[in-house]
mmCIF file of C-alpha atoms in Angstrom:
data_model
loop_
_atom_site.group_PDB
_atom_site.id
_atom_site.type_symbol
_atom_site.label_atom_id
_atom_site.label_comp_id
_atom_site.label_asym_id
_atom_site.label_seq_id
_atom_site.Cartn_x
_atom_site.Cartn_y
_atom_site.Cartn_z
ATOM 1 C CA MET X 1 297.706 155.728 91.094
ATOM 2 C CA ASN X 2 294.703 154.090 92.719
ATOM 3 C CA PRO X 3 295.304 154.403 96.488
ATOM 4 C CA GLU X 4 293.940 150.893 96.994
ATOM 5 C CA ALA X 5 296.677 149.458 94.759
ATOM 6 C CA ILE X 6 299.632 151.233 96.387
ATOM 7 C CA LEU X 7 300.024 148.901 99.366
ATOM 8 C CA PRO X 8 299.678 145.521 97.584
ATOM 9 C CA ALA X 9 301.796 146.711 94.637
ATOM 10 C CA SER X 10 304.559 147.864 97.009
ATOM 11 C CA ILE X 11 304.488 144.567 98.921
ATOM 12 C CA LEU X 12 304.628 142.574 95.682
ATOM 13 C CA TYR X 13 307.522 144.641 94.382
ATOM 14 C CA GLY X 14 309.393 144.020 97.637
ATOM 15 C CA THR X 15 308.587 140.307 97.330
ATOM 16 C CA LEU X 16 309.954 140.352 93.785
ATOM 17 C CA LEU X 17 313.204 141.919 95.006
ATOM 18 C CA LEU X 18 313.466 139.292 97.756
ATOM 19 C CA ALA X 19 313.055 136.477 95.227
ATOM 20 C CA LEU X 20 315.552 138.111 92.889
ATOM 21 C CA THR X 21 318.012 138.394 95.784
ATOM 22 C CA ALA X 22 317.569 134.705 96.643
ATOM 23 C CA TYR X 23 318.225 133.744 93.023
ATOM 24 C CA ALA X 24 321.251 136.017 92.708
ATOM 25 C CA ILE X 25 322.835 134.620 95.879
ATOM 26 C CA LEU X 26 321.980 130.908 95.659
ATOM 27 C CA GLY X 27 321.883 130.596 91.883
ATOM 28 C CA GLY X 28 324.846 132.959 91.538
ATOM 29 C CA ALA X 29 326.986 130.766 93.770
ATOM 30 C CA ASP X 30 326.081 127.747 91.626
ATOM 31 C CA PHE X 31 326.917 129.597 88.414
ATOM 32 C CA GLY X 32 330.216 130.558 90.007
ATOM 33 C CA ALA X 33 330.979 126.897 90.709
ATOM 34 C CA GLY X 34 330.721 126.123 86.999
ATOM 35 C CA ILE X 35 332.922 129.092 86.080
ATOM 36 C CA TRP X 36 335.563 128.179 88.662
ATOM 37 C CA GLU X 37 335.595 124.527 87.619
ATOM 38 C CA PHE X 38 336.073 125.398 83.963
ATOM 39 C CA ASN X 39 338.861 127.889 84.651
ATOM 40 C CA THR X 40 340.745 125.632 87.073
ATOM 41 C CA SER X 41 340.000 122.210 85.548
ATOM 42 C CA PHE X 42 343.526 121.742 84.206
ATOM 43 C CA ARG X 43 345.279 123.001 87.335
ATOM 44 C CA SER X 44 343.066 122.010 90.247
ATOM 45 C CA HIS X 45 343.485 119.077 92.610
ATOM 46 C CA ARG X 46 341.082 116.130 92.383
ATOM 47 C CA ARG X 47 339.708 116.918 95.853
ATOM 48 C CA ASP X 48 339.143 120.497 94.707
ATOM 49 C CA ARG X 49 336.999 119.395 91.746
ATOM 50 C CA GLN X 50 335.181 116.872 93.938
ATOM 51 C CA LEU X 51 334.260 119.586 96.437
ATOM 52 C CA LEU X 52 332.834 121.756 93.663
ATOM 53 C CA ARG X 53 330.671 118.948 92.326
ATOM 54 C CA GLU X 54 329.483 117.800 95.737
ATOM 55 C CA VAL X 55 328.457 121.280 96.824
ATOM 56 C CA ILE X 56 326.261 122.017 93.797
ATOM 57 C CA GLY X 57 325.111 118.368 93.792
ATOM 58 C CA PRO X 58 321.446 117.441 93.421
ATOM 59 C CA VAL X 59 320.075 120.717 94.855
ATOM 60 C CA TRP X 60 321.552 123.086 92.274
ATOM 61 C CA GLU X 61 318.500 123.010 89.980
ATOM 62 C CA ALA X 62 316.161 123.978 92.845
ATOM 63 C CA ASN X 63 317.577 127.508 92.839
ATOM 64 C CA HIS X 64 315.841 128.300 89.555
ATOM 65 C CA VAL X 65 312.500 128.261 91.359
ATOM 66 C CA TRP X 66 313.267 131.839 92.405
ATOM 67 C CA LEU X 67 313.744 132.972 88.805
ATOM 68 C CA ILE X 68 310.417 131.388 87.843
ATOM 69 C CA PHE X 69 308.851 133.094 90.854
ATOM 70 C CA VAL X 70 310.142 136.497 89.691
ATOM 71 C CA LEU X 71 308.753 135.971 86.180
ATOM 72 C CA VAL X 72 305.351 134.896 87.512
ATOM 73 C CA ILE X 73 305.098 138.011 89.703
ATOM 74 C CA LEU X 74 306.024 140.248 86.774
ATOM 75 C CA TRP X 75 303.602 138.513 84.432
ATOM 76 C CA SER X 76 300.654 138.570 86.843
ATOM 77 C CA ALA X 77 301.140 141.759 88.857
ATOM 78 C CA MET X 78 302.922 143.988 86.326
ATOM 79 C CA PRO X 79 301.886 142.697 82.870
ATOM 80 C CA ARG X 80 302.937 145.830 80.978
ATOM 81 C CA VAL X 81 306.409 145.688 82.534
ATOM 82 C CA PHE X 82 306.650 141.986 81.647
ATOM 83 C CA GLN X 83 305.615 142.765 78.068
ATOM 84 C CA HIS X 84 308.148 145.587 77.864
ATOM 85 C CA LEU X 85 310.971 143.353 79.087
ATOM 86 C CA CYS X 86 310.083 140.544 76.685
ATOM 87 C CA VAL X 87 310.025 142.930 73.722
ATOM 88 C CA VAL X 88 313.088 145.010 74.554
ATOM 89 C CA MET X 89 315.249 142.312 76.148
ATOM 90 C CA TRP X 90 314.093 139.198 74.319
ATOM 91 C CA LEU X 91 317.532 138.286 72.923
ATOM 92 C CA PRO X 92 319.606 138.438 76.157
ATOM 93 C CA LEU X 93 316.756 136.723 78.022
ATOM 94 C CA LEU X 94 316.731 133.966 75.403
ATOM 95 C CA LEU X 95 320.525 133.596 75.560
ATOM 96 C CA GLY X 96 320.443 133.531 79.360
ATOM 97 C CA LEU X 97 317.747 130.838 79.273
ATOM 98 C CA ALA X 98 319.803 128.860 76.753
ATOM 99 C CA GLY X 99 322.750 129.047 79.134
ATOM 100 C CA ILE X 100 320.624 127.697 82.005
ATOM 101 C CA VAL X 101 319.268 124.824 79.871
ATOM 102 C CA CYS X 102 322.655 123.887 78.381
ATOM 103 C CA ARG X 103 324.238 124.040 81.815
ATOM 104 C CA GLY X 104 321.695 121.577 83.169
ATOM 105 C CA ALA X 105 322.091 119.200 80.244
ATOM 106 C CA ALA X 106 325.885 119.276 80.501
ATOM 107 C CA PHE X 107 325.775 118.606 84.228
ATOM 108 C CA ILE X 108 323.553 115.543 83.771
ATOM 109 C CA PHE X 109 325.604 114.083 80.887
ATOM 110 C CA ARG X 110 328.757 114.426 82.960
ATOM 111 C CA ALA X 111 327.378 113.324 86.320
ATOM 112 C CA TYR X 112 325.909 110.029 85.102
ATOM 113 C CA SER X 113 328.683 108.954 82.771
ATOM 114 C CA PRO X 114 330.385 105.803 84.171
ATOM 115 C CA VAL X 115 333.781 106.705 82.682
ATOM 116 C CA GLU X 116 335.543 109.842 81.574
ATOM 117 C CA ASN X 117 335.518 110.157 77.799
ATOM 118 C CA SER X 118 335.133 112.739 75.058
ATOM 119 C CA VAL X 119 331.459 113.285 75.985
ATOM 120 C CA THR X 120 332.237 114.088 79.610
ATOM 121 C CA ARG X 121 335.092 116.390 78.603
ATOM 122 C CA ALA X 122 332.848 118.216 76.133
ATOM 123 C CA SER X 123 330.144 118.394 78.805
ATOM 124 C CA THR X 124 332.610 119.987 81.222
ATOM 125 C CA VAL X 125 333.481 122.657 78.654
ATOM 126 C CA LEU X 126 329.802 123.284 77.890
ATOM 127 C CA PHE X 127 329.012 123.411 81.613
ATOM 128 C CA GLY X 128 331.629 126.104 82.164
ATOM 129 C CA LEU X 129 330.654 128.168 79.110
ATOM 130 C CA ALA X 130 326.939 127.982 79.926
ATOM 131 C CA SER X 131 327.606 128.835 83.585
ATOM 132 C CA THR X 132 329.368 131.985 82.367
ATOM 133 C CA ALA X 133 326.841 132.898 79.688
ATOM 134 C CA ALA X 134 323.756 132.730 81.930
ATOM 135 C CA PRO X 135 324.797 135.358 84.522
ATOM 136 C CA PHE X 136 326.420 137.508 81.834
ATOM 137 C CA PHE X 137 323.274 137.834 79.716
ATOM 138 C CA LEU X 138 320.995 138.164 82.744
ATOM 139 C CA GLY X 139 323.309 140.924 83.947
ATOM 140 C CA THR X 140 323.014 142.742 80.641
ATOM 141 C CA VAL X 141 319.235 142.747 81.108
ATOM 142 C CA VAL X 142 319.605 144.507 84.471
ATOM 143 C CA GLY X 143 322.114 146.977 83.062
ATOM 144 C CA GLY X 144 320.011 147.616 79.985
ATOM 145 C CA MET X 145 316.966 148.498 82.071
ATOM 146 C CA LEU X 146 319.071 151.013 83.998
ATOM 147 C CA THR X 147 319.560 153.056 80.841
ATOM 148 C CA HIS X 148 317.202 155.408 79.090
ATOM 149 C CA GLN X 149 317.846 153.567 75.819
ATOM 150 C CA ALA X 150 315.493 150.823 76.991
ATOM 151 C CA ASN X 151 312.676 153.384 77.012
ATOM 152 C CA ASP X 152 313.490 154.870 73.595
ATOM 153 C CA PRO X 153 311.676 153.095 70.730
ATOM 154 C CA GLN X 154 314.461 154.046 68.305
ATOM 155 C CA SER X 155 317.205 152.313 70.304
ATOM 156 C CA SER X 156 315.353 149.913 72.599
ATOM 157 C CA GLN X 157 316.299 146.817 70.591
ATOM 158 C CA ASN X 158 319.993 147.527 71.279
ATOM 159 C CA ALA X 159 319.537 148.560 74.913
ATOM 160 C CA TRP X 160 321.393 145.484 76.155
ATOM 161 C CA LEU X 161 324.396 146.290 73.947
ATOM 162 C CA ASN X 162 325.181 149.674 75.509
ATOM 163 C CA PRO X 163 328.347 150.005 77.638
ATOM 164 C CA LEU X 164 326.487 149.991 80.969
ATOM 165 C CA ALA X 165 324.655 146.770 80.075
ATOM 166 C CA ILE X 166 327.874 145.034 78.983
ATOM 167 C CA TYR X 167 329.557 146.180 82.183
ATOM 168 C CA SER X 168 326.636 144.785 84.206
ATOM 169 C CA GLY X 169 327.080 141.429 82.486
ATOM 170 C CA PHE X 170 330.745 141.199 83.461
ATOM 171 C CA PHE X 171 329.917 142.432 86.958
ATOM 172 C CA GLY X 172 327.330 139.660 87.284
ATOM 173 C CA VAL X 173 329.937 137.040 86.393
ATOM 174 C CA ALA X 174 332.374 138.538 88.923
ATOM 175 C CA VAL X 175 329.721 138.443 91.661
ATOM 176 C CA CYS X 176 329.060 134.749 90.939
ATOM 177 C CA LEU X 177 332.777 133.949 91.247
ATOM 178 C CA TYR X 178 332.987 135.920 94.485
ATOM 179 C CA LEU X 179 329.946 134.287 96.111
ATOM 180 C CA CYS X 180 331.017 130.788 95.100
ATOM 181 C CA SER X 181 334.545 131.188 96.432
ATOM 182 C CA VAL X 182 333.309 132.519 99.788
ATOM 183 C CA PHE X 183 330.720 129.761 100.125
ATOM 184 C CA LEU X 184 333.288 127.061 99.290
ATOM 185 C CA PHE X 185 335.757 128.622 101.708
ATOM 186 C CA ARG X 186 333.212 127.932 104.446
ATOM 187 C CA GLU X 187 332.228 124.527 103.041
ATOM 188 C CA ALA X 188 335.842 123.339 103.082
ATOM 189 C CA GLY X 189 336.148 124.526 106.669
ATOM 190 C CA LEU X 190 333.038 122.595 107.707
ATOM 191 C CA ARG X 191 334.592 119.463 106.216
ATOM 192 C CA HIS X 192 337.885 120.136 108.009
ATOM 193 C CA GLU X 193 339.688 120.249 104.666
ATOM 194 C CA ARG X 194 342.487 122.610 105.607
ATOM 195 C CA PHE X 195 344.188 122.309 102.234
ATOM 196 C CA LEU X 196 341.022 123.167 100.300
ATOM 197 C CA MET X 197 340.097 125.885 102.752
ATOM 198 C CA GLU X 198 343.333 127.735 101.995
ATOM 199 C CA ILE X 199 342.822 127.327 98.249
ATOM 200 C CA TRP X 200 339.350 128.832 98.400
ATOM 201 C CA ARG X 201 340.485 131.499 100.824
ATOM 202 C CA SER X 202 342.995 132.701 98.220
ATOM 203 C CA ARG X 203 340.376 132.600 95.473
ATOM 204 C CA ALA X 204 337.878 134.458 97.655
ATOM 205 C CA MET X 205 340.418 137.206 98.349
ATOM 206 C CA LEU X 206 341.289 137.524 94.663
ATOM 207 C CA SER X 207 337.694 137.521 93.400
ATOM 208 C CA GLY X 208 336.643 139.880 96.205
ATOM 209 C CA VAL X 209 339.271 142.434 95.214
ATOM 210 C CA TRP X 210 338.321 142.271 91.535
ATOM 211 C CA THR X 211 334.601 142.509 92.297
ATOM 212 C CA GLY X 212 335.180 145.501 94.565
ATOM 213 C CA LEU X 213 337.233 147.270 91.903
ATOM 214 C CA LEU X 214 334.523 146.568 89.321
ATOM 215 C CA ALA X 215 331.872 147.923 91.694
ATOM 216 C CA MET X 216 333.773 151.185 92.213
ATOM 217 C CA ALA X 217 334.365 151.531 88.486
ATOM 218 C CA GLY X 218 330.675 150.884 87.926
ATOM 219 C CA LEU X 219 329.620 153.651 90.294
ATOM 220 C CA ALA X 220 331.862 156.095 88.459
ATOM 221 C CA PHE X 221 330.529 154.859 85.118
ATOM 222 C CA ILE X 222 326.872 155.191 86.158
ATOM 223 C CA SER X 223 327.563 158.676 87.539
ATOM 224 C CA SER X 224 328.815 159.809 84.130
ATOM 225 C CA GLU X 225 326.326 157.900 81.947
ATOM 226 C CA GLN X 226 323.144 158.027 84.055
ATOM 227 C CA PRO X 227 323.474 160.836 86.629
ATOM 228 C CA GLU X 228 319.793 160.697 87.641
ATOM 229 C CA ILE X 229 319.984 156.998 88.506
ATOM 230 C CA ALA X 230 323.352 157.504 90.203
ATOM 231 C CA SER X 231 321.860 160.255 92.330
ATOM 232 C CA ARG X 232 319.052 157.974 93.524
ATOM 233 C CA LEU X 233 321.424 155.038 93.954
ATOM 234 C CA ILE X 234 324.200 156.820 95.851
ATOM 235 C CA TRP X 235 322.595 159.836 97.456
ATOM 236 C CA GLY X 236 319.047 158.529 97.934
ATOM 237 C CA ASP X 237 317.215 158.073 101.199
ATOM 238 C CA SER X 238 318.413 154.481 101.587
ATOM 239 C CA PRO X 239 322.141 153.992 102.347
ATOM 240 C CA LEU X 240 322.292 150.694 100.455
ATOM 241 C CA VAL X 241 325.477 151.526 98.562
ATOM 242 C CA LEU X 242 327.270 152.262 101.827
ATOM 243 C CA LEU X 243 325.820 149.065 103.306
ATOM 244 C CA SER X 244 327.104 147.068 100.342
ATOM 245 C CA TRP X 245 330.537 148.663 100.651
ATOM 246 C CA ALA X 246 330.644 147.879 104.398
ATOM 247 C CA GLY X 247 329.560 144.278 103.768
ATOM 248 C CA GLY X 248 332.179 143.792 101.066
ATOM 249 C CA MET X 249 334.961 145.241 103.208
ATOM 250 C CA PHE X 250 334.014 143.167 106.240
ATOM 251 C CA SER X 251 333.852 140.007 104.109
ATOM 252 C CA MET X 252 337.453 140.601 103.049
ATOM 253 C CA VAL X 253 338.484 141.080 106.676
ATOM 254 C CA ALA X 254 336.632 137.899 107.652
ATOM 255 C CA ILE X 255 338.312 135.927 104.852
ATOM 256 C CA TYR X 256 341.729 137.228 105.846
ATOM 257 C CA PHE X 257 341.247 136.225 109.498
ATOM 258 C CA ARG X 258 339.615 132.915 108.507
ATOM 259 C CA TRP X 259 336.093 133.581 109.819
ATOM 260 C CA PRO X 260 334.100 131.565 107.250
ATOM 261 C CA LEU X 261 330.565 132.135 108.547
ATOM 262 C CA ALA X 262 331.109 135.872 108.985
ATOM 263 C CA ALA X 263 332.559 136.028 105.445
ATOM 264 C CA VAL X 264 329.476 134.325 103.992
ATOM 265 C CA LEU X 265 327.036 136.595 105.815
ATOM 266 C CA ALA X 266 328.958 139.735 104.875
ATOM 267 C CA SER X 267 329.212 138.729 101.203
ATOM 268 C CA VAL X 268 325.474 138.002 101.098
ATOM 269 C CA LEU X 269 324.807 141.429 102.625
ATOM 270 C CA ALA X 270 327.034 143.127 100.049
ATOM 271 C CA VAL X 271 325.308 141.496 97.067
ATOM 272 C CA ALA X 272 321.792 141.934 98.459
ATOM 273 C CA ALA X 273 322.383 145.635 99.118
ATOM 274 C CA VAL X 274 323.521 146.177 95.515
ATOM 275 C CA LEU X 275 320.403 144.482 94.134
ATOM 276 C CA TRP X 276 318.037 146.350 96.414
ATOM 277 C CA GLY X 277 319.775 149.626 95.651
ATOM 278 C CA ALA X 278 319.307 149.071 91.924
ATOM 279 C CA GLY X 279 315.737 147.877 92.423
ATOM 280 C CA LEU X 280 314.771 150.949 94.425
ATOM 281 C CA ALA X 281 316.599 153.312 92.067
ATOM 282 C CA VAL X 282 314.773 151.928 89.022
ATOM 283 C CA SER X 283 311.110 151.219 89.755
ATOM 284 C CA PRO X 284 308.527 149.985 87.226
ATOM 285 C CA ALA X 285 307.337 153.569 86.780
ATOM 286 C CA THR X 286 310.786 154.681 85.594
ATOM 287 C CA MET X 287 311.115 151.756 83.180
ATOM 288 C CA ILE X 288 308.116 152.913 81.121
ATOM 289 C CA PRO X 289 307.628 156.576 82.077
ATOM 290 C CA GLU X 290 305.155 157.305 79.264
ATOM 291 C CA ILE X 291 302.569 154.896 80.756
ATOM 292 C CA PRO X 292 300.747 155.879 83.990
ATOM 293 C CA LEU X 293 301.523 153.654 86.941
ATOM 294 C CA ASP X 294 297.841 152.684 87.170
ATOM 295 C CA GLN X 295 298.155 150.931 83.812
ATOM 296 C CA LEU X 296 301.397 149.144 84.709
ATOM 297 C CA VAL X 297 300.004 147.088 87.580
ATOM 298 C CA ALA X 298 297.068 144.706 87.819
ATOM 299 C CA PRO X 299 293.835 145.692 89.582
ATOM 300 C CA PRO X 300 293.940 145.738 93.423
ATOM 301 C CA SER X 301 291.793 142.587 93.655
ATOM 302 C CA VAL X 302 294.357 140.673 91.599
ATOM 303 C CA LEU X 303 297.271 142.032 93.636
ATOM 304 C CA TRP X 304 295.685 141.016 96.944
ATOM 305 C CA ALA X 305 294.801 137.569 95.569
ATOM 306 C CA MET X 306 298.428 137.132 94.522
ATOM 307 C CA LEU X 307 299.657 138.072 97.991
ATOM 308 C CA VAL X 308 297.361 135.494 99.585
ATOM 309 C CA ALA X 309 298.498 132.827 97.102
ATOM 310 C CA ILE X 310 302.178 133.684 97.667
ATOM 311 C CA ALA X 311 301.777 133.533 101.457
ATOM 312 C CA GLY X 312 300.143 130.120 101.209
ATOM 313 C CA GLY X 313 302.746 128.881 98.745
ATOM 314 C CA MET X 314 305.633 130.005 100.921
ATOM 315 C CA LEU X 315 304.275 127.876 103.776
ATOM 316 C CA LEU X 316 304.959 124.861 101.552
ATOM 317 C CA LEU X 317 307.946 126.043 99.523
ATOM 318 C CA LEU X 318 310.283 127.326 102.226
ATOM 319 C CA PRO X 319 310.119 124.243 104.519
ATOM 320 C CA SER X 320 310.455 121.985 101.470
ATOM 321 C CA LEU X 321 313.566 123.797 100.235
ATOM 322 C CA ALA X 322 315.055 123.833 103.728
ATOM 323 C CA TRP X 323 314.456 120.081 104.061
ATOM 324 C CA LEU X 324 315.933 119.450 100.611
ATOM 325 C CA PHE X 325 319.111 121.354 101.403
ATOM 326 C CA TRP X 326 319.412 119.721 104.839
ATOM 327 C CA LEU X 327 318.969 116.201 103.441
ATOM 328 C CA PHE X 328 321.565 116.513 100.716
ATOM 329 C CA LYS X 329 324.028 118.558 102.748
ATOM 330 C CA SER X 330 323.879 116.115 105.643
ATOM 331 C CA SER X 331 324.199 113.069 103.361
ATOM 332 C CA SER X 332 327.146 114.702 101.592
ATOM 333 C CA ALA X 333 328.855 115.330 104.927
ATOM 334 C CA LEU X 334 328.283 111.699 105.993
ATOM 335 C CA ASP X 335 329.725 110.416 102.704
ATOM 336 C CA HIS X 336 332.751 112.642 103.145
ATOM 337 C CA GLU X 337 333.290 111.386 106.711
ATOM 338 C CA HIS X 338 332.972 107.771 105.533
ATOM 339 C CA LEU X 339 335.571 108.346 102.806
ATOM 340 C CA ALA X 340 337.923 109.985 105.299
ATOM 341 C CA HIS X 341 337.667 107.015 107.696
ATOM 342 C CA SER X 342 338.087 104.453 104.916
ATOM 343 C CA SER X 343 341.202 106.171 103.598
ATOM 344 C CA HIS X 344 342.816 106.203 107.068
ATOM 345 C CA PRO X 345 342.244 102.748 108.616
#
């Protein structure tokens, strides 16, 4: 590889993993809210459903900026990788995109309906199904790229249907449920909703146990199906698997002892470590091994120009997102406090 391209390509790949992590954590928690609402809609308390809808609120759509950011980096900095993904994984990517679009449409139809009717009930069902479909199909893309089938022209079109890809889809859904329950455990605590805090504490414990069991089963599965990737993932230079395990275990301890902030930070660490472990175990060069790395990335001048553009864009994007979240979170808290005072004169 051209020595001049090594540094900018490495920085851009790290930036891509950071954006993917932000989307998995923030967007994953929002997907989880839709899954939880659908699965508990007939058994949950009104305040429980209200908390779910207030938390995702008007800022939920902003999380997709990170997915767009990932696609732009792939398209501009690694065009051959982008082409490969669009050819091999076009169907799960299309289904995942359909889930994101249908989820947004269902949320709007339900949120702005003045009364509950058949349209709002159908929108709730669609919202839950689409919230499940999006992380499932996006997860199958990640799992499919972990397999050698994605690099084999004879079987590449079915790469997302292999057992590891299907497992990754279910694991993605489980991670969304886990993140959402931990985040809402903390959100209920911030609102001094003791009743809701205990509900989400129980759900966080349950989803955390299931996600941990799935993660351990996945490691065993990858070790048998893809030993080379498992070797890099588990026994590589970076102890990210151990870091993820430690984060997951500490999050369970924090949930048990009712430490909401510590539980959120530990759960974020656990998920981020898994993503970075997979990202470092499967680099662009291993996705398309028959093509030299020089031909997978853009010229150095383009890579450096992208880094300058990204740095300038982040100066605008990050403060804007922070302000957006602060505005809506603070207004939501004020509305909740006003309702609490009005209900107890």
